[in-house]
Short mmCIF file of C-alpha atoms in Angstrom, two decimals:
data_model
loop_
_atom_site.label_atom_id
_atom_site.label_comp_id
_atom_site.label_asym_id
_atom_site.label_seq_id
_atom_site.Cartn_x
_atom_site.Cartn_y
_atom_site.Cartn_z
CA MET V 21 -52.38 48.18 4.80
CA ASN V 22 -55.99 49.59 4.57
CA ARG V 23 -56.61 49.64 8.12
CA PHE V 24 -53.07 51.14 9.08
CA PHE V 25 -54.07 54.22 6.54
CA ASP V 26 -57.50 54.96 8.04
CA ARG V 27 -56.03 54.71 11.42
CA HIS V 28 -53.26 57.46 10.37
CA LYS V 29 -55.04 59.04 7.59
CA LYS V 30 -55.67 62.25 9.28
CA THR V 31 -52.11 62.64 10.39
CA ILE V 32 -50.30 61.49 7.07
CA ILE V 33 -52.51 64.25 5.22
CA TRP V 34 -51.21 66.55 7.68
CA VAL V 35 -47.79 65.52 7.50
CA MET V 36 -47.86 65.34 3.42
CA VAL V 37 -49.01 69.17 3.49
CA ILE V 38 -46.86 70.20 6.01
CA GLY V 39 -43.58 68.21 4.70
CA PHE V 40 -44.08 69.79 1.37
CA PHE V 41 -44.05 73.33 2.51
CA LEU V 42 -41.32 72.41 4.92
CA GLY V 43 -39.34 71.18 2.23
CA SER V 44 -39.51 74.30 0.28
CA VAL V 45 -39.35 76.99 3.13
CA GLY V 46 -36.94 75.02 5.37
CA LEU V 47 -36.84 74.63 9.29
CA ALA V 48 -37.16 78.35 10.18
CA ALA V 49 -41.12 77.99 9.15
CA PHE V 50 -41.30 76.03 12.40
CA GLN V 51 -42.31 78.67 14.52
CA TYR V 52 -44.66 80.13 12.00
CA MET V 53 -46.62 76.63 11.29
CA ARG V 54 -48.33 76.28 14.56
CA PRO V 55 -51.61 78.05 14.92
CA GLY V 56 -51.16 81.21 16.67
CA GLY V 57 -47.82 80.88 15.44
CA SER V 58 -45.54 83.88 15.99
CA SER V 59 -46.20 85.70 19.28
CA SER V 60 -46.20 88.89 19.41
CA ASP V 61 -44.92 91.64 22.13
CA ASP V 62 -48.45 92.43 23.88
CA GLY V 63 -47.30 92.82 27.21
CA THR V 64 -48.43 89.34 28.55
CA GLU V 65 -45.02 87.18 27.67
CA LYS V 66 -42.25 88.61 28.61
CA GLN V 67 -40.00 85.93 29.49
CA VAL V 68 -36.94 85.83 27.38
CA ALA V 69 -35.32 82.62 25.63
CA LEU V 70 -32.34 84.36 23.95
CA VAL V 71 -31.06 87.58 23.08
CA VAL V 72 -29.19 88.03 19.91
CA ASN V 73 -27.13 91.00 19.27
CA GLU V 74 -29.68 92.78 21.71
CA GLU V 75 -32.85 91.49 19.91
CA LYS V 76 -34.84 89.79 22.43
CA VAL V 77 -36.42 86.25 21.13
CA TYR V 78 -39.15 85.34 23.50
CA GLU V 79 -40.15 81.80 25.60
CA SER V 80 -43.21 81.83 23.59
CA ASP V 81 -41.57 81.95 20.32
CA PHE V 82 -38.92 79.33 21.73
CA GLN V 83 -41.88 77.02 23.12
CA ASN V 84 -43.95 77.63 19.67
CA SER V 85 -40.68 76.37 17.58
CA TYR V 86 -40.25 73.49 19.94
CA ASP V 87 -43.53 72.13 19.99
CA ASN V 88 -43.81 71.98 16.17
CA ILE V 89 -40.72 70.13 16.04
CA VAL V 90 -41.81 67.92 18.59
CA GLN V 91 -45.46 67.64 17.01
CA ARG V 92 -43.79 66.95 13.35
CA GLN V 93 -41.94 64.20 14.92
CA LYS V 94 -45.01 62.71 16.34
CA GLN V 95 -46.62 62.65 12.85
CA LEU V 96 -43.91 61.12 10.92
CA TYR V 97 -43.53 58.68 13.60
CA SER V 98 -47.36 57.67 13.75
CA GLN V 99 -47.14 57.14 9.99
CA PHE V 100 -45.09 53.74 10.99
CA GLY V 101 -47.25 52.92 14.22
CA GLN V 102 -44.42 54.50 16.20
CA ASP V 103 -45.28 56.59 19.31
CA PHE V 104 -42.55 59.09 19.45
CA SER V 105 -43.40 60.19 22.78
CA ARG V 106 -41.80 57.35 24.17
CA LEU V 107 -38.57 59.14 23.38
CA LEU V 108 -39.23 61.88 25.44
CA GLU V 109 -40.57 59.70 28.61
CA GLY V 110 -37.95 59.22 31.67
CA THR V 111 -34.57 60.34 32.56
CA SER V 112 -32.98 59.95 29.01
CA GLY V 113 -36.24 61.32 27.34
CA LYS V 114 -35.08 64.42 29.52
CA LEU V 115 -31.86 64.57 28.04
CA TYR V 116 -33.06 63.48 24.70
CA GLU V 117 -35.58 66.81 25.03
CA LEU V 118 -32.50 68.93 25.67
CA ARG V 119 -31.01 68.07 22.57
CA LEU V 120 -34.35 69.13 20.43
CA LYS V 121 -34.58 72.50 22.70
CA SER V 122 -30.93 72.82 21.62
CA ARG V 123 -31.75 72.46 18.14
CA THR V 124 -34.42 74.86 18.13
CA VAL V 125 -31.88 77.41 19.99
CA GLU V 126 -29.93 76.94 16.90
CA THR V 127 -32.49 77.37 14.33
CA LEU V 128 -33.84 80.71 16.27
CA ILE V 129 -30.17 82.11 16.39
CA GLU V 130 -29.82 81.04 12.68
CA GLN V 131 -32.93 82.85 11.65
CA LYS V 132 -32.32 86.02 13.83
CA LEU V 133 -28.82 86.54 12.49
CA ILE V 134 -30.10 85.95 9.18
CA GLU V 135 -32.89 88.81 9.42
CA GLN V 136 -30.54 90.86 10.78
CA LYS V 137 -27.64 90.56 7.84
CA ALA V 138 -30.68 90.70 5.20
CA GLU V 139 -32.13 93.94 7.10
CA GLU V 140 -28.77 95.62 7.05
CA ARG V 141 -27.89 94.99 3.56
CA GLY V 142 -31.28 96.14 2.48
CA ILE V 143 -32.55 92.91 1.23
CA LYS V 144 -36.17 92.46 0.75
CA ALA V 145 -39.10 89.93 -0.25
CA LYS V 146 -41.30 91.41 -3.02
CA SER V 147 -45.06 90.44 -2.15
CA GLU V 148 -45.32 89.69 -5.95
CA GLU V 149 -42.12 86.67 -5.25
CA VAL V 150 -43.78 85.87 -1.97
CA ASN V 151 -47.36 85.22 -3.90
CA GLN V 152 -45.84 83.79 -7.00
CA LYS V 153 -43.92 81.05 -4.67
CA PHE V 154 -46.98 80.31 -2.47
CA ASN V 155 -49.38 79.59 -5.62
CA GLU V 156 -46.43 77.23 -7.16
CA GLN V 157 -46.09 75.28 -4.25
CA LEU V 158 -49.96 75.43 -3.74
CA ASP V 159 -51.01 74.15 -7.12
CA SER V 160 -48.01 71.29 -7.16
CA ILE V 161 -49.18 69.98 -4.25
CA LEU V 162 -53.01 70.10 -5.26
CA GLU V 163 -51.51 68.42 -8.37
CA GLN V 164 -49.72 65.70 -6.82
CA GLN V 165 -52.07 64.67 -4.10
CA GLY V 166 -55.46 65.00 -6.43
CA TRP V 167 -56.44 67.28 -4.01
CA THR V 168 -59.19 70.21 -4.45
CA LEU V 169 -58.58 73.36 -2.46
CA ASP V 170 -61.32 72.85 -0.34
CA GLN V 171 -60.21 69.28 0.25
CA LEU V 172 -57.01 70.87 1.63
CA LYS V 173 -59.12 73.24 3.69
CA SER V 174 -60.93 70.19 5.11
CA ALA V 175 -57.65 68.95 6.09
CA LEU V 176 -56.26 72.17 7.52
CA SER V 177 -59.19 72.49 9.48
CA ALA V 178 -59.20 68.72 11.25
CA GLN V 179 -55.73 70.17 12.48
CA GLY V 180 -57.24 73.15 13.79
CA MET V 181 -56.08 75.67 11.34
CA THR V 182 -58.21 78.12 9.01
CA TYR V 183 -56.78 77.95 5.25
CA LYS V 184 -56.18 82.13 5.85
CA GLU V 185 -53.89 81.26 9.08
CA PHE V 186 -51.99 78.72 6.73
CA GLU V 187 -51.80 81.05 3.93
CA LYS V 188 -50.26 83.54 6.31
CA SER V 189 -47.70 81.46 7.92
CA THR V 190 -46.38 79.98 4.79
CA LYS V 191 -46.33 83.29 3.08
CA GLU V 192 -44.34 84.67 6.26
CA SER V 193 -42.10 81.54 6.12
CA ILE V 194 -41.66 81.77 2.44
CA ARG V 195 -40.74 85.65 3.02
CA GLY V 196 -37.97 84.30 4.60
CA GLN V 197 -36.62 81.95 2.58
CA ILE V 198 -35.95 84.14 -0.13
CA LYS V 199 -34.41 86.79 1.97
CA GLN V 200 -32.07 84.24 2.86
CA GLN V 201 -31.50 83.01 -0.54
CA LYS V 202 -31.01 86.35 -1.63
CA LEU V 203 -28.66 86.91 1.02
CA ARG V 204 -26.73 83.79 0.32
CA ASN V 205 -26.28 84.60 -3.50
CA GLU V 206 -24.29 88.11 -2.40
CA VAL V 207 -22.50 86.38 0.06
CA VAL V 208 -21.19 83.51 -1.95
CA GLY V 209 -21.11 85.26 -5.40
CA GLU V 210 -20.46 83.83 -8.85
CA ILE V 211 -18.26 80.35 -8.53
CA SER V 212 -16.12 79.56 -11.79
CA PRO V 213 -14.11 76.69 -11.06
CA THR V 214 -10.79 75.72 -13.35
CA ASP V 215 -10.62 72.29 -15.05
CA GLN V 216 -7.90 71.62 -12.38
CA GLU V 217 -10.45 72.58 -9.83
CA LEU V 218 -12.93 69.89 -11.37
CA SER V 219 -10.51 67.46 -11.80
CA THR V 220 -9.24 67.34 -8.39
CA TYR V 221 -12.78 67.49 -6.94
CA TYR V 222 -13.93 64.69 -9.33
CA GLN V 223 -10.80 62.25 -7.83
CA ASN V 224 -12.01 63.30 -4.43
CA ASN V 225 -15.27 62.17 -4.57
CA ILE V 226 -14.99 59.44 -7.42
CA ASP V 227 -17.34 56.85 -5.54
CA THR V 228 -20.01 59.54 -5.97
CA TYR V 229 -19.80 58.72 -9.89
CA VAL V 230 -19.46 55.36 -9.78
CA GLN V 231 -22.20 53.70 -12.33
CA THR V 232 -21.63 50.28 -11.75
CA PRO V 233 -20.23 49.30 -7.74
CA SER V 234 -17.63 46.88 -7.42
CA ARG V 235 -19.12 42.89 -7.16
CA VAL V 236 -18.12 39.64 -5.85
CA LYS V 237 -19.44 36.59 -5.93
CA ALA V 238 -18.73 34.02 -3.24
CA ASP V 239 -19.00 30.70 -0.98
CA HIS V 240 -18.68 30.01 2.49
CA LEU V 241 -18.49 27.50 5.20
CA VAL V 242 -20.02 28.08 8.66
CA PHE V 243 -18.58 26.74 11.75
CA ASP V 244 -19.89 26.52 15.26
CA THR V 245 -16.15 27.36 16.62
CA GLN V 246 -13.09 28.70 15.60
CA SER V 247 -10.72 25.77 15.95
CA GLU V 248 -13.43 23.86 13.68
CA ALA V 249 -13.05 26.63 11.04
CA LYS V 250 -9.18 26.98 10.88
CA THR V 251 -8.93 22.52 10.92
CA VAL V 252 -10.82 22.83 7.67
CA LYS V 253 -9.22 25.85 6.18
CA GLY V 254 -5.99 24.01 6.70
CA LYS V 255 -7.00 20.81 4.93
CA ILE V 256 -8.56 23.53 2.04
CA GLU V 257 -4.73 25.19 2.10
CA THR V 258 -3.53 21.62 1.29
CA ASN V 259 -6.40 20.63 -1.10
CA PRO V 260 -8.15 23.29 -2.80
CA GLY V 261 -10.72 21.11 -3.80
CA TYR V 262 -11.66 20.12 -0.14
CA PHE V 263 -13.85 23.05 0.23
CA ALA V 264 -16.11 21.73 -2.42
CA GLU V 265 -16.03 18.20 -0.97
CA TYR V 266 -16.65 19.00 2.25
CA ALA V 267 -19.85 21.06 1.65
CA LEU V 268 -20.97 18.14 -0.51
CA LYS V 269 -20.07 15.65 2.65
CA ASN V 270 -22.03 17.73 4.86
CA ASP V 271 -25.17 18.76 2.72
CA LEU V 272 -24.49 22.21 2.57
CA ASN V 273 -25.24 24.87 0.20
CA PRO V 274 -22.28 27.33 0.14
CA GLY V 275 -23.65 29.72 -2.31
CA MET V 276 -23.85 33.28 -1.31
CA GLY V 277 -24.13 34.93 -5.06
CA TRP V 278 -23.21 38.27 -6.28
CA PHE V 279 -23.54 41.08 -3.87
CA SER V 280 -22.04 44.77 -3.19
CA GLU V 281 -19.92 46.45 -0.77
CA GLY V 282 -22.23 47.18 2.34
CA GLU V 283 -25.23 44.36 1.70
CA LYS V 284 -23.11 42.02 4.13
CA SER V 285 -22.10 42.30 7.82
CA GLN V 286 -19.16 44.02 7.99
CA PRO V 287 -16.57 40.92 8.62
CA ILE V 288 -17.77 39.24 5.47
CA ASP V 289 -17.41 42.54 3.51
CA GLU V 290 -14.12 43.48 4.29
CA LEU V 291 -12.83 39.58 3.77
CA ALA V 292 -15.09 39.36 0.74
CA PHE V 293 -13.27 42.09 -1.30
CA SER V 294 -9.75 41.74 0.24
CA LEU V 295 -9.74 38.30 -1.57
CA ASN V 296 -8.43 37.40 -5.06
CA VAL V 297 -10.38 35.14 -7.36
CA GLY V 298 -10.44 31.62 -5.97
CA GLU V 299 -8.83 32.32 -2.94
CA VAL V 300 -10.07 30.95 0.51
CA GLY V 301 -10.12 33.49 3.75
CA GLY V 302 -11.08 33.69 7.04
CA PRO V 303 -12.23 32.47 9.63
CA VAL V 304 -14.17 35.68 10.72
CA ARG V 305 -16.66 35.67 13.46
CA THR V 306 -20.18 36.61 12.07
CA ALA V 307 -23.70 36.41 13.71
CA GLU V 308 -24.12 33.10 12.19
CA GLY V 309 -20.96 31.98 13.44
CA TRP V 310 -17.13 31.43 12.28
CA GLN V 311 -17.21 31.52 8.50
CA LEU V 312 -14.51 30.62 5.82
CA LEU V 313 -14.96 32.42 2.48
CA LYS V 314 -13.99 31.89 -1.06
CA VAL V 315 -14.17 34.59 -4.03
CA THR V 316 -15.36 32.49 -6.97
CA ASP V 317 -15.95 35.92 -9.35
CA LYS V 318 -15.18 39.33 -9.43
CA LYS V 319 -16.79 42.05 -11.13
CA GLU V 320 -14.85 45.51 -10.97
CA ARG V 321 -16.66 48.61 -10.48
CA GLN V 322 -17.18 51.04 -13.30
CA VAL V 323 -16.05 54.74 -13.45
CA PRO V 324 -16.73 56.94 -15.92
CA GLU V 325 -14.22 59.12 -17.25
CA LEU V 326 -14.66 62.92 -16.27
CA SER V 327 -15.56 64.44 -19.53
CA GLU V 328 -18.38 61.69 -19.49
CA VAL V 329 -19.74 63.31 -16.45
CA LYS V 330 -18.38 67.05 -16.39
CA ASP V 331 -21.23 68.86 -16.66
CA GLN V 332 -22.59 67.01 -13.11
CA VAL V 333 -19.29 67.43 -11.74
CA ARG V 334 -18.83 71.17 -12.21
CA LYS V 335 -22.77 71.36 -10.39
CA ASP V 336 -21.65 69.18 -7.46
CA TYR V 337 -18.63 71.57 -7.24
CA VAL V 338 -20.37 74.54 -7.30
CA SER V 339 -23.07 73.64 -4.88
CA SER V 340 -20.08 71.87 -2.60
CA ARG V 341 -18.19 75.42 -2.64
CA GLU V 342 -21.05 77.53 -2.11
CA GLN V 343 -22.13 75.96 0.89
CA GLU V 344 -18.68 75.94 2.22
CA LYS V 345 -18.47 79.87 1.67
CA TYR V 346 -21.83 80.40 3.26
CA ASN V 347 -21.19 78.23 6.22
CA ASN V 348 -17.76 79.86 6.74
CA TRP V 349 -19.72 83.23 6.65
CA TYR V 350 -22.31 82.57 8.90
CA GLU V 351 -19.91 80.78 11.41
CA GLU V 352 -17.97 84.40 11.34
CA VAL V 353 -21.04 85.64 11.66
CA LYS V 354 -22.24 83.78 14.71
CA LYS V 355 -18.60 83.71 16.17
CA ASN V 356 -18.94 87.86 16.25
CA SER V 357 -22.44 88.34 17.31
CA ASP V 358 -23.49 88.73 21.18
CA ILE V 359 -25.57 85.69 22.04
CA GLN V 360 -27.12 84.95 24.99
CA ILE V 361 -28.83 81.64 25.81
CA LYS V 362 -31.32 82.38 28.97
CA LEU V 363 -32.39 78.84 29.28
CA PRO V 364 -29.88 77.26 31.90
CA GLU V 365 -30.52 73.75 31.18
CA VAL V 366 -30.33 73.89 27.36
CA GLU V 367 -27.21 76.49 27.86
CA ALA V 368 -25.37 73.52 30.20
CA TYR V 369 -26.11 70.96 27.66
CA ARG V 370 -24.53 72.87 24.97
CA LYS V 371 -21.59 73.44 26.94
CA ALA V 372 -21.54 69.94 27.26
CA GLN V 373 -21.04 69.49 23.88
CA GLU V 374 -17.92 71.50 23.86
CA GLY V 375 -16.08 69.20 26.12
CA PHE V 376 -16.10 67.07 29.35
CA GLN V 377 -14.69 70.15 31.29
CA ALA V 378 -17.32 72.42 30.08
CA GLY V 379 -20.11 70.22 30.34
CA LEU V 380 -18.49 69.38 34.10
CA GLU V 381 -18.83 73.02 35.05
CA ALA V 382 -22.05 73.86 33.36
CA TYR V 383 -24.18 70.92 34.70
CA LYS V 384 -22.29 71.18 38.29
CA GLY V 385 -23.44 74.72 38.15
CA LEU V 386 -26.76 73.98 37.13
CA LYS V 387 -27.15 71.89 40.06
CA ASN V 388 -25.63 73.97 42.78
CA GLU V 389 -27.45 77.21 41.39
CA ALA V 390 -30.87 75.31 41.20
CA THR V 391 -33.83 76.55 43.95
CA ALA V 392 -35.65 73.79 45.70
CA GLY V 393 -37.29 71.26 42.74
CA GLU V 394 -35.59 73.58 39.89
CA TYR V 395 -33.44 71.18 37.30
CA PRO V 396 -34.43 67.89 39.20
CA TYR V 397 -32.45 66.15 36.19
CA ALA V 398 -29.19 67.94 37.03
CA PRO V 399 -27.47 64.87 38.71
CA TYR V 400 -28.50 62.53 35.91
CA TYR V 401 -27.32 64.87 33.45
CA LEU V 402 -23.79 64.60 35.54
CA GLY V 403 -24.00 60.85 35.37
CA ARG V 404 -24.34 60.75 32.33
CA LEU V 405 -21.43 63.13 31.18
CA TYR V 406 -19.31 60.96 33.31
CA GLN V 407 -20.29 58.14 31.79
CA GLU V 408 -19.46 59.15 28.45
CA ARG V 409 -16.06 60.32 29.59
CA ILE V 410 -15.67 57.03 30.60
CA ASN V 411 -16.43 54.89 27.61
CA LYS V 412 -14.49 57.54 25.45
CA LEU V 413 -11.44 56.89 27.77
CA LYS V 414 -12.06 53.11 27.79
CA GLU V 415 -12.31 53.55 23.49
CA ASP V 416 -8.82 55.11 23.38
CA GLU V 417 -7.54 52.62 25.23
CA GLY V 418 -8.35 50.14 22.62
CA GLU V 419 -10.79 48.40 25.47
CA GLU V 420 -14.24 46.68 25.17
CA ILE V 421 -16.90 48.76 26.54
#
């Protein structure tokens, strides 16, 4: 463990720093967190990646955002000794890259639309609000990690960023987040649920409030073949004591102990929680073999009364409704916006997510319109689209893929 930490110390420190601030300021921060972050229109980079209601987002900004997403994934994977770059290798890697680029595009679209709507409503983030939020976050991370400010500066320097660049980019991100939260508050408004609404929400989400889940205690017998398992089960049905006799005769320890739903394989889970105490079920096929199961005891789940958790239910209900109202508002804003994606491969991928026919036309268009050597992976994208279509048809017909 010490060798692992030493090997990845610099990365882990950076991930903790960036992860803390990203947790507070959101994904929109990505384009600011890269050294040299948000590009300005200096006349040297004019390639347009997106146009959102006549506002351009340049390829340099898109690339900054994408690079930061990839870099953060690399840093996170490296903590566990994994190489994220391998996911981007080969033909399948190109498709995964398109997925990441599509996510980047979606983030930039949302960021731009929020900026526009905040501007329309005259929503601003005051400097004192930004400074206060930054200082709170900075003090918190220094305290949590036991760092001094100089140690943080050293960690930043190791990643090629000065503290001033970090402060500036982070404050810019916080500024955007504050404006977004103010906009969200205006859009959502005040939500005051009735008792009936809380009761309905509680019943629909009752699993969330279970204090103790259902548990069963069971014994099992494992066989190499289904026919052998059926033969033994037939004898158990005639003589219930044969379950224990068979285990004793074959020097088996059938006890599985207590377990909750989700702790065992799906076939065992489904069978165990469908049986009554003393009942024998199966055989079911598992990775270990064909199994017979006998439930020896059960404990029903403990669910609190609504009155016991009403405050939490109200909080959850309000949060859920706020998210629902905001999402509906944003989708309506997006639907009524003029959005142009100037990245042909990414646009084709996004079309493919809408459905087979849309993806077929988009990928064929990409392939046919490409100049020599352009979009070399278009045939692969088409092939994957067809394969997914075949798999879906087989699944719909109930065939094994």
